[in-house]
CSV table of C-alpha atoms and ligand atoms in Angstrom, one decimal:
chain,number,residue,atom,x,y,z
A,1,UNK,CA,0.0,0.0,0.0
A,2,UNK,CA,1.6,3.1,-1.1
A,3,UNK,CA,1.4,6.1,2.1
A,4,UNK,CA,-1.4,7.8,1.5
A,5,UNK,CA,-4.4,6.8,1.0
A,6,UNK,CA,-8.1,7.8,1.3
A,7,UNK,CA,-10.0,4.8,3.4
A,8,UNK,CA,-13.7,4.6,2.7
A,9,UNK,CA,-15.5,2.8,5.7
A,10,UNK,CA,-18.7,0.7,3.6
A,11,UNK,CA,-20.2,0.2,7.1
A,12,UNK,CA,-20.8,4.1,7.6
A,13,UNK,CA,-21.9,4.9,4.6
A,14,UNK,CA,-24.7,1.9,4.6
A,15,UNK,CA,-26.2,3.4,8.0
A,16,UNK,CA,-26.0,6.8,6.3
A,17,UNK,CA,-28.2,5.4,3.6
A,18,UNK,CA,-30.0,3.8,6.3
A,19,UNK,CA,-30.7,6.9,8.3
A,20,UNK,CA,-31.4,8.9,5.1
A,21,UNK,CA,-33.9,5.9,3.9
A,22,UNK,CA,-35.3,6.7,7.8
A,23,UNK,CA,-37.0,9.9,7.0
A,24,UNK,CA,-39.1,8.8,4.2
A,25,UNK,CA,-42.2,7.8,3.6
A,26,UNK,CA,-42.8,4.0,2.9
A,27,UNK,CA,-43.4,4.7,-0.6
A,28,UNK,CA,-40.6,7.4,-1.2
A,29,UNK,CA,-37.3,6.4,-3.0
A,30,UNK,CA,-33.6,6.8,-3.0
A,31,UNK,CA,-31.3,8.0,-5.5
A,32,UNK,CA,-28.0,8.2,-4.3
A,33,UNK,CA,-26.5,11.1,-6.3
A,34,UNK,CA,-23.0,8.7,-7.2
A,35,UNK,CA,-22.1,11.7,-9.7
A,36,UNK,CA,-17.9,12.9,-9.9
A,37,UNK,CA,-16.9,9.4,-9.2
A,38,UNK,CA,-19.2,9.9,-5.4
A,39,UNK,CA,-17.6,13.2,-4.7
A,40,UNK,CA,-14.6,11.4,-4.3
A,41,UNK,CA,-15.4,8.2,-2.6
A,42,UNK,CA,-15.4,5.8,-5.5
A,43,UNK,CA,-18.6,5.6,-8.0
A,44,UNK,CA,-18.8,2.4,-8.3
A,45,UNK,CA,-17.8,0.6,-5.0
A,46,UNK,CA,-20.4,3.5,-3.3
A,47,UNK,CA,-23.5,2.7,-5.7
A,48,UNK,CA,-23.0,-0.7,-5.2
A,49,UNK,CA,-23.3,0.0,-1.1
A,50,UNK,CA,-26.2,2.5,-1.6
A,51,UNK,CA,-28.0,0.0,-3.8
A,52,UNK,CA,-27.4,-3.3,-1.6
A,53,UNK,CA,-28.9,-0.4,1.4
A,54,UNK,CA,-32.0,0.1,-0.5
A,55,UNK,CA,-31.5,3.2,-2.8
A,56,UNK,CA,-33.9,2.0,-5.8
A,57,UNK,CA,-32.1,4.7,-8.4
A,58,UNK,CA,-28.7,6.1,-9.1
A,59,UNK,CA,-27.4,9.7,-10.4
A,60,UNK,CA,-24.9,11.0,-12.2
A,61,UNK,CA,-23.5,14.3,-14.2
A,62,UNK,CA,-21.9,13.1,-17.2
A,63,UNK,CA,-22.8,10.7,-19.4
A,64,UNK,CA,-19.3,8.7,-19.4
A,65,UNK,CA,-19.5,8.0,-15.2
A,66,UNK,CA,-22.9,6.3,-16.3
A,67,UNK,CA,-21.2,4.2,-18.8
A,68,UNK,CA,-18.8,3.1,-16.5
A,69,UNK,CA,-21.0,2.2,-13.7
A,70,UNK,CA,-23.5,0.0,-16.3
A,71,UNK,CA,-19.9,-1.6,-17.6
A,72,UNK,CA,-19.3,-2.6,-14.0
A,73,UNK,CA,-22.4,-4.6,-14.0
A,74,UNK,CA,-24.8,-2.1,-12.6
A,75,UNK,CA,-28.0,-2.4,-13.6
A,76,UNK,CA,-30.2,-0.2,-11.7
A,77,UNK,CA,-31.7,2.8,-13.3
A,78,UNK,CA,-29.4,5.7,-14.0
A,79,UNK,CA,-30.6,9.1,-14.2
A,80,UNK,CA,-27.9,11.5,-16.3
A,81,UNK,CA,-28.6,14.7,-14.2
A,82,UNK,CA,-26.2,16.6,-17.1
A,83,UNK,CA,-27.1,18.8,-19.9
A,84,UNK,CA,-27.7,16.1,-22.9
A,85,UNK,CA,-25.2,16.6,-25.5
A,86,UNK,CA,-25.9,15.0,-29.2
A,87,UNK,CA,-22.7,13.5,-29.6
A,88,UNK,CA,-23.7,11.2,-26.5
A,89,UNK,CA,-27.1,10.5,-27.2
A,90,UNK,CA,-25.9,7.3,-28.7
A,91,UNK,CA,-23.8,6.0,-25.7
A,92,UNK,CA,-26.8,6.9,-23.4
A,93,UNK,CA,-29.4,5.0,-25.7
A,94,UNK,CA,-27.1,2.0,-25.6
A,95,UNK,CA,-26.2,1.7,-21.6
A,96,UNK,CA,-29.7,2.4,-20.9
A,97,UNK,CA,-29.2,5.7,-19.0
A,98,UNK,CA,-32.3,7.7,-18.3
A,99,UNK,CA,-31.8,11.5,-19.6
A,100,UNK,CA,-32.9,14.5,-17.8
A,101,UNK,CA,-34.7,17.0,-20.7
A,102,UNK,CA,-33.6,20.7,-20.0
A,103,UNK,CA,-35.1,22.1,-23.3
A,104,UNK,CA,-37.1,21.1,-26.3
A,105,UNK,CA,-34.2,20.7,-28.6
A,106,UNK,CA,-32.8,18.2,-26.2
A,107,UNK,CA,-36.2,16.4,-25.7
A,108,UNK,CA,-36.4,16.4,-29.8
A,109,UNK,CA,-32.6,15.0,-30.3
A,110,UNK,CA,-33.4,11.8,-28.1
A,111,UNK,CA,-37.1,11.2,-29.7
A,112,UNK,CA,-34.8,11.7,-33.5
A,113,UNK,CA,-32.4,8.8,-32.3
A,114,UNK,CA,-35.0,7.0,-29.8
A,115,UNK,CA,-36.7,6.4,-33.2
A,116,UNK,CA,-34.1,5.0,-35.5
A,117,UNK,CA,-32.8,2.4,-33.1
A,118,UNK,CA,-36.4,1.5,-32.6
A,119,UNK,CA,-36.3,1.8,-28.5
A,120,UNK,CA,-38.2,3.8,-26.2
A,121,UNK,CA,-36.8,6.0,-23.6
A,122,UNK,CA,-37.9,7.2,-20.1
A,123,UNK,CA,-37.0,10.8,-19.5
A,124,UNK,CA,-37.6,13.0,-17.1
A,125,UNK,CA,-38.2,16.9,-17.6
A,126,UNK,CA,-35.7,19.4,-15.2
A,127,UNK,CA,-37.9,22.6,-14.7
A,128,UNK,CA,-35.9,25.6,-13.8
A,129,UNK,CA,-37.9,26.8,-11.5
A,130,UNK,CA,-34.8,29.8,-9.8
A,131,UNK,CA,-31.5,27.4,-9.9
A,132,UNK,CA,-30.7,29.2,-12.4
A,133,UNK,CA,-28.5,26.4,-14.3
A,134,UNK,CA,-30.5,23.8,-16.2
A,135,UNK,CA,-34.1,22.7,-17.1
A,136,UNK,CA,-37.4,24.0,-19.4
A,137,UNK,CA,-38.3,27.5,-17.4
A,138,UNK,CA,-42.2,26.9,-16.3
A,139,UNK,CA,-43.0,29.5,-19.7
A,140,UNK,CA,-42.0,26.7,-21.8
A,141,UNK,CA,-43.7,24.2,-20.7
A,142,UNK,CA,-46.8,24.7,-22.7
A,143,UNK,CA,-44.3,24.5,-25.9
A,144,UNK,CA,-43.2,21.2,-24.6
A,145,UNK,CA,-46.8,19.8,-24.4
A,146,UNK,CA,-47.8,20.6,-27.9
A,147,UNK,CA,-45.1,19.0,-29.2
A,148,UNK,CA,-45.3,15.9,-26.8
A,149,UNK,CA,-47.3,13.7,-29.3
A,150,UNK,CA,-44.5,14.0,-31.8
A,151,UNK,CA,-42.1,12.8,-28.7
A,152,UNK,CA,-43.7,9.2,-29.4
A,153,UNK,CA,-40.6,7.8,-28.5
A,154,UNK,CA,-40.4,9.2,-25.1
A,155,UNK,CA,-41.7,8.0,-21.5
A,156,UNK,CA,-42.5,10.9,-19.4
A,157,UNK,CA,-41.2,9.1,-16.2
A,158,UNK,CA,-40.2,12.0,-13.9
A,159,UNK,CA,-40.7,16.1,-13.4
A,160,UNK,CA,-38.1,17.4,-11.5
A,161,UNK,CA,-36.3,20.7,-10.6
A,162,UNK,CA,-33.2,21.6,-7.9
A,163,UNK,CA,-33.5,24.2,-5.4
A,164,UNK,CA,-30.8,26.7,-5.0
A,165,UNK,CA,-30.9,27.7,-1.6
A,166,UNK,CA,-32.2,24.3,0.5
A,167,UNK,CA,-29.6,24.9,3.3
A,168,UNK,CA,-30.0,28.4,3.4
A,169,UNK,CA,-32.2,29.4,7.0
A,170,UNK,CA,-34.3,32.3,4.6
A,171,UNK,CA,-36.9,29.7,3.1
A,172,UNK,CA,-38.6,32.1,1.2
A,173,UNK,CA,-36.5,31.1,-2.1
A,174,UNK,CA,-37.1,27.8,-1.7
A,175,UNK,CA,-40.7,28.2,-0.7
A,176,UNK,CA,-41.0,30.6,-4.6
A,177,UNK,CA,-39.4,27.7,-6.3
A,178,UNK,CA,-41.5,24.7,-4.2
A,179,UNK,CA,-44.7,26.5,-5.7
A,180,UNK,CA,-43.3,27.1,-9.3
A,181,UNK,CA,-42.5,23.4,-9.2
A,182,UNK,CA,-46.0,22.5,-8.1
A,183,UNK,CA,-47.8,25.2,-10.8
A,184,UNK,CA,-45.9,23.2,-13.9
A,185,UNK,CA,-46.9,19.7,-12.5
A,186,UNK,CA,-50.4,20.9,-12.3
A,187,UNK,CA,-49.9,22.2,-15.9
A,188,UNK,CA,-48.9,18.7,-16.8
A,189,UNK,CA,-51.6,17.0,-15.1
A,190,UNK,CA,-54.5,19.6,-16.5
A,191,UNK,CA,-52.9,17.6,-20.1
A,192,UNK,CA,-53.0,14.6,-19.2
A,193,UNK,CA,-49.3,14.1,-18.6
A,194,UNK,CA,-48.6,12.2,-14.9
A,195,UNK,CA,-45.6,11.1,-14.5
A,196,UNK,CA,-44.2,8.9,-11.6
A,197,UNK,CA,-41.9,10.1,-10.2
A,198,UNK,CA,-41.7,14.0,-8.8
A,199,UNK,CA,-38.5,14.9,-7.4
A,200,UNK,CA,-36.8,18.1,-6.2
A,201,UNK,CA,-34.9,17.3,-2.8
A,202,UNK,CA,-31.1,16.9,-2.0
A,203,UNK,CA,-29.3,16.7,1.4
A,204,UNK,CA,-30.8,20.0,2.8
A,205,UNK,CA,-34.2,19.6,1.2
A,206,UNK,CA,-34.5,16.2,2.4
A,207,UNK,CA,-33.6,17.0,5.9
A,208,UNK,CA,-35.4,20.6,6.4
A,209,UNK,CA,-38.7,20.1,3.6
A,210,UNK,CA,-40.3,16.6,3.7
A,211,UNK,CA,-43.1,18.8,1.5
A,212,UNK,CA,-40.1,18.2,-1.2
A,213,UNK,CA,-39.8,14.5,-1.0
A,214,UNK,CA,-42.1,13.7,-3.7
A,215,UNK,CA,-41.6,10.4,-5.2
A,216,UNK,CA,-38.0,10.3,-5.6
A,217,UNK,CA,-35.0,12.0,-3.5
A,218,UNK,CA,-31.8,12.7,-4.6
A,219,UNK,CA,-29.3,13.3,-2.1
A,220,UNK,CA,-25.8,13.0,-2.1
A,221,UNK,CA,-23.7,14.8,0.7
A,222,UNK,CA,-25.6,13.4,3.7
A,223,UNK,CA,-25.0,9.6,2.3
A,224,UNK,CA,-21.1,10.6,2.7
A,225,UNK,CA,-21.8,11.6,6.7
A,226,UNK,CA,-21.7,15.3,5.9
A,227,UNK,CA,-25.0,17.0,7.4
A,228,UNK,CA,-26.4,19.7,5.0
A,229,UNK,CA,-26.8,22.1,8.0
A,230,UNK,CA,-27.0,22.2,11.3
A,231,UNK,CA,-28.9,19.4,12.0
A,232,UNK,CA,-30.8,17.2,15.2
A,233,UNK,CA,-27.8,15.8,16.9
A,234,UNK,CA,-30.5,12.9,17.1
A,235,UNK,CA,-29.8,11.8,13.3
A,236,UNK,CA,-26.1,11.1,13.4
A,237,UNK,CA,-24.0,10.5,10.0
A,238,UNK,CA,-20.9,8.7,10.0
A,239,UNK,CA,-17.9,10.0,7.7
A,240,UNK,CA,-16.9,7.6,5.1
A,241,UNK,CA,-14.1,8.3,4.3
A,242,UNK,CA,-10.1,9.4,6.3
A,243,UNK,CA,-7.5,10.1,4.6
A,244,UNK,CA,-4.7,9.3,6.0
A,245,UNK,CA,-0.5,9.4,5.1
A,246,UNK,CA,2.4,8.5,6.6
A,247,UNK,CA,6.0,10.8,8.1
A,248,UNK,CA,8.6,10.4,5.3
A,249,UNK,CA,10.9,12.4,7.0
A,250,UNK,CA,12.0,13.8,10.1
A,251,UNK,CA,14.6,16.3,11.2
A,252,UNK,CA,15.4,19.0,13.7
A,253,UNK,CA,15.5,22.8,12.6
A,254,UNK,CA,17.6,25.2,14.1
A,255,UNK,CA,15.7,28.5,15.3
A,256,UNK,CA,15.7,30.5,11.7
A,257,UNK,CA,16.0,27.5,9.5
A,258,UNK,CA,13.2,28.4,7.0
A,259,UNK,CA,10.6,25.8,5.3
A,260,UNK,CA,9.5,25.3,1.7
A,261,UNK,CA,9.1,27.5,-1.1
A,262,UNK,CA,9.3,31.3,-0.2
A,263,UNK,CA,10.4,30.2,3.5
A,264,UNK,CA,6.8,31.5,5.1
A,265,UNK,CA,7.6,29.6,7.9
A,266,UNK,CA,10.8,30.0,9.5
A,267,UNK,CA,11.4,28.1,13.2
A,268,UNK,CA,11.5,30.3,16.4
A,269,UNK,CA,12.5,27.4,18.2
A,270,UNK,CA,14.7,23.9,17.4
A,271,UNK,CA,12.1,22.8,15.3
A,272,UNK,CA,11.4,18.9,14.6
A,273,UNK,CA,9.8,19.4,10.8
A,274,UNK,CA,8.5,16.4,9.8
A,275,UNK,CA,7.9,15.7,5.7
A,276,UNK,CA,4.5,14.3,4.7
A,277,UNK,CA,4.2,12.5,0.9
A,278,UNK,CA,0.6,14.6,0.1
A,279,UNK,CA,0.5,17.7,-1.6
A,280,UNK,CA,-1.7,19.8,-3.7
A,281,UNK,CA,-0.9,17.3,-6.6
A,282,UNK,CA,-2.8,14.9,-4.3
A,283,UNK,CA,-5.8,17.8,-3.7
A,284,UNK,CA,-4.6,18.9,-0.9
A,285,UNK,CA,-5.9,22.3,-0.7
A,286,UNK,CA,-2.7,25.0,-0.7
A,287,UNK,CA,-4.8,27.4,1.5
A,288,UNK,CA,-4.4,25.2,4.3
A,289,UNK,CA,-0.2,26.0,4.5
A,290,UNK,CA,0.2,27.7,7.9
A,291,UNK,CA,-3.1,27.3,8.5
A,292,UNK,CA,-4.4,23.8,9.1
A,293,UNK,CA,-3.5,20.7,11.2
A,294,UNK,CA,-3.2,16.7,11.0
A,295,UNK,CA,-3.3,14.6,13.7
A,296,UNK,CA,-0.5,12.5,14.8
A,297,UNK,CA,-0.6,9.8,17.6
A,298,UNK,CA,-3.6,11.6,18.2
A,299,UNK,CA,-2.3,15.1,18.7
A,300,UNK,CA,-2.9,18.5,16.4
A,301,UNK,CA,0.4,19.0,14.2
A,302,UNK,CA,0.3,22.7,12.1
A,303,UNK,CA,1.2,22.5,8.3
A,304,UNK,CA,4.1,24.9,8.1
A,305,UNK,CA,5.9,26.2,5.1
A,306,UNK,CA,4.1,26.1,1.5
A,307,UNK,CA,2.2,22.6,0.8
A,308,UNK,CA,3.6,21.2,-2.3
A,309,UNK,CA,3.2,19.7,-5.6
A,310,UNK,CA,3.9,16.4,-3.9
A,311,UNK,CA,4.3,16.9,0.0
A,312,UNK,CA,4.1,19.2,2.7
A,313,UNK,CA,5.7,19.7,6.2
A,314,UNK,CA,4.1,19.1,9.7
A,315,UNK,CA,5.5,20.8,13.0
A,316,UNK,CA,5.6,17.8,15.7
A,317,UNK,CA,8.3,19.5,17.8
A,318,UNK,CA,5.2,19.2,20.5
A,319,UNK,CA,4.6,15.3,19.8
A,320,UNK,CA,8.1,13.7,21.0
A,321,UNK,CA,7.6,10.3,20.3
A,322,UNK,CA,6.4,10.9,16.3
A,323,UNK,CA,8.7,8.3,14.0
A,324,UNK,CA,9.4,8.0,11.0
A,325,UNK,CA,6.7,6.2,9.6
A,326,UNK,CA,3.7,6.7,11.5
A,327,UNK,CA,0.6,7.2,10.4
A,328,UNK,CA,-0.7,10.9,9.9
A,329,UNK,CA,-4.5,11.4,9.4
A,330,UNK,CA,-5.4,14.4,7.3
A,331,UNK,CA,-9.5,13.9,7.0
A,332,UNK,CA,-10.6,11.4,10.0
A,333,UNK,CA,-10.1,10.4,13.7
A,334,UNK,CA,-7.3,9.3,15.2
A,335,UNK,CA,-7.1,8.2,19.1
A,336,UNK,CA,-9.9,10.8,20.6
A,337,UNK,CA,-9.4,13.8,18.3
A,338,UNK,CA,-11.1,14.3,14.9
A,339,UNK,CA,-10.5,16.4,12.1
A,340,UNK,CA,-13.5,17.0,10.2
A,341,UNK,CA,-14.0,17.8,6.4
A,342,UNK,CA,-16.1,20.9,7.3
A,343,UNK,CA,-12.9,21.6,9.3
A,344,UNK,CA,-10.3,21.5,7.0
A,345,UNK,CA,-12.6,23.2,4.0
A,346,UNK,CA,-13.4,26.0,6.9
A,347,UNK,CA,-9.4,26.4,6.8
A,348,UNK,CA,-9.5,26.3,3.1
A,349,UNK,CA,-12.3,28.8,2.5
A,350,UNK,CA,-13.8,25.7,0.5
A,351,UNK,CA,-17.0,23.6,1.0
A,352,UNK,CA,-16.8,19.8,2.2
A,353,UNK,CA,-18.2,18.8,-1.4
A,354,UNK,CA,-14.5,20.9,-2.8
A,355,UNK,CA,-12.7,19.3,-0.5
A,356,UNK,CA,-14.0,15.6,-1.5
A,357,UNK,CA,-13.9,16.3,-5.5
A,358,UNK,CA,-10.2,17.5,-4.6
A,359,UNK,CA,-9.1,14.2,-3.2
A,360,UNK,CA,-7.3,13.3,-7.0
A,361,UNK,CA,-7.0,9.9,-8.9
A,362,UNK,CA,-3.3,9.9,-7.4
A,363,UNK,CA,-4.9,9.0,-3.7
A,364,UNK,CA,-5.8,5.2,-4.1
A,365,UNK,CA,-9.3,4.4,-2.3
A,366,UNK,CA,-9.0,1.5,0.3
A,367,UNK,CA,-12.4,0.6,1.4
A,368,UNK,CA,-12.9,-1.3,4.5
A,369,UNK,CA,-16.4,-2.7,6.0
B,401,PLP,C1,-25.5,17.2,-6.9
B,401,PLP,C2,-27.0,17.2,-7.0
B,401,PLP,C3,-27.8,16.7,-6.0
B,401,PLP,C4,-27.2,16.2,-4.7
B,401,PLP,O1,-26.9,17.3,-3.9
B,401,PLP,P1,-26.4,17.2,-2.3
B,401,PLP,O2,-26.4,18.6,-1.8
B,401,PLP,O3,-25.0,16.6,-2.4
B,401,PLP,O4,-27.4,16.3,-1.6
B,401,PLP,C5,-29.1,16.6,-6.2
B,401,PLP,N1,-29.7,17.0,-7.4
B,401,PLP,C6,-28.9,17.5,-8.4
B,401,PLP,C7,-29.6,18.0,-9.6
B,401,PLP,C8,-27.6,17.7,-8.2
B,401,PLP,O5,-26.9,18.3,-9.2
């Protein structure tokens, strides 16, 4: 096993999926949102968890990370929450991915290619209703619905939309884009169109506005142990995954003897620097030089001196008997002390989900049960 590594505990994230799955309603689903490679955790060993736990229905941004999930012998349904792009609508015909429709032109591309291969294809409709980003805006709708009986290729499986501001404590946003959501699907339903599945929620939705449950739920960040927001300390999450390296080096400084590039750290004391392999190259975030800390036989050791390309030093003058060797957690606990992703992105001016989708190919995954 090569120093550092990123282990991914199976067992925590299952009773996140099981807590999650805890708050719905019997007849409520689960997609676990499995998109960039499951913010960092490993796509495919994480869907397979999620859909052994009981999520019914996977996500994902790009049409390629579907793909590779259905080439790994996944067979659950995939929704592509990404824009459709024509040049893919052939790869997500053949590995059976389900589309989400942003715009007509998209919804008339599928039906063109739906129709020469001779297959059907569920889709479900994204309704902008204030993201801002993606989806039909509610004044197109009524377009969409003349036009459906030239779609004949299409399944109108699901309506949803994403709200921009679910962890936000001013609800009135969410509360403009709830309604919005509600006026199209009564739009659809005055022509006839019902489809199953109605689905707006993520993490913060799913926690703070059951109203948003709907059918279908799609978080992603609470199935990795991160809560959305301040929530009920009754509704624990476990962190899945600690990333952890080990001291490559160790030597003693003399008072003035500076460290790394640009010496912005220079020891005030006889200084034992120790060298850690992990560096930005790794996605380590560079913010955190002078700034954060590890944990080392269960003590705080400060970054000092620029993080690198490929490592960065500790400080563990204060942590005697620290060898050569030893294990150094960077996300994770170690003996009684923690250090949490909301932690280290709080050092890095970054959110947990940045400092997951940092974590680069270079880190293998370990996962443990
Ligand atoms: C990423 C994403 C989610 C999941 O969001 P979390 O905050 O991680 O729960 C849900 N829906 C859409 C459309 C997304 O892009």
């Amino acid at each position: 096993m090569p120093p550092t590594v990123a282990e991914i505990d199976l067992t925590a994230f299952t009773q996140n999926v099981h807590a999650v799955r805890a708050r719905l309603s019997a007849s409520c689903e689960l997609m676990a949102v499995v998109k960039a490679n499951a913010y960092g955790h490993g796509a495919i060993a994480l869907a397979e968890s999620a859909l052994q736990a009981g999520a019914t229905w996977l996500a994902v941004a790009r049409c390629d990370e579907g793909m590779v999930l259905r080439l790994h012998g996944i067979d659950a349904p995939i929704l592509l929450l990404g824009p459709v792009w024509p040049g893919e609508i052939d790869t997500l015909l053949t590995y059976r991915l389900t589309p989400v429709i942003g715009s007509l032109e998209a919804a008339r591309l599928v039906q063109q290619q739906a129709q020469q291969r001779g297959q059907r294809v569920a889709v479900h409709v994204n309704v902008d209703t204030g993201m801002g980003r993606l989806g039909l805006q509610p004044h197109h709708i009524p377009a969409l619905l003349d036009e459906m009986e030239t779609l004949t290729h299409l399944d109108w499986q699901g309506v949803m939309t994403h709200l921009a501001t679910a962890d936000h404590p001013d609800e009135r946003i969410l509360q403009e884009q709830w309604q919005g959501f509600c006026r199209v699907v009564q739009t659809l339903h005055d022509r006839g169109v019902a489809p199953r599945y109605l689905h707006a929620a993520n993490s913060a939705a799913l926690y703070r506005f059951p109203q948003t449950h709907g059918q279908i739920v799609r978080p992603g960040l609470a199935l990795y142990g991160v809560h959305p927001f301040e929530a009920p300390a009754a509704d624990v999450l476990r962190p899945v995954l600690r990333w952890k390296t080990r001291l490559a080096r160790l030597a003693t400084l003399s008072p003035g003897h500076g460290v790394s590039y640009g010496h912005t750290f220079v020891a005030s004391r006889p200084s034992r620097i120790g060298t850690l392999p992990v560096g930005y190259a790794d996605g380590l975030c560079r913010r955190l030089s002078n700034v954060g800390e590890v944990l080392v036989h269960g003590q705080r050791a400060p970054f000092v001196g620029q993080i690198t390309m490929d490592m960065c030093m500790i400080d563990v003058t204060d942590i005697p008997q620290a060898q050569m060797g030893d294990e150094v957690v960077l996300i994770g606990a170690q003996g009684s002390d923690r250090i949490t992703v909301e932690a280290m992105a709080s050092h890095c001016g970054q959110s947990p989900y940045e400092v997951f989708c940092a974590i680069s190919a270079r880190v293998p995954r370990r996962y443990i049960v």
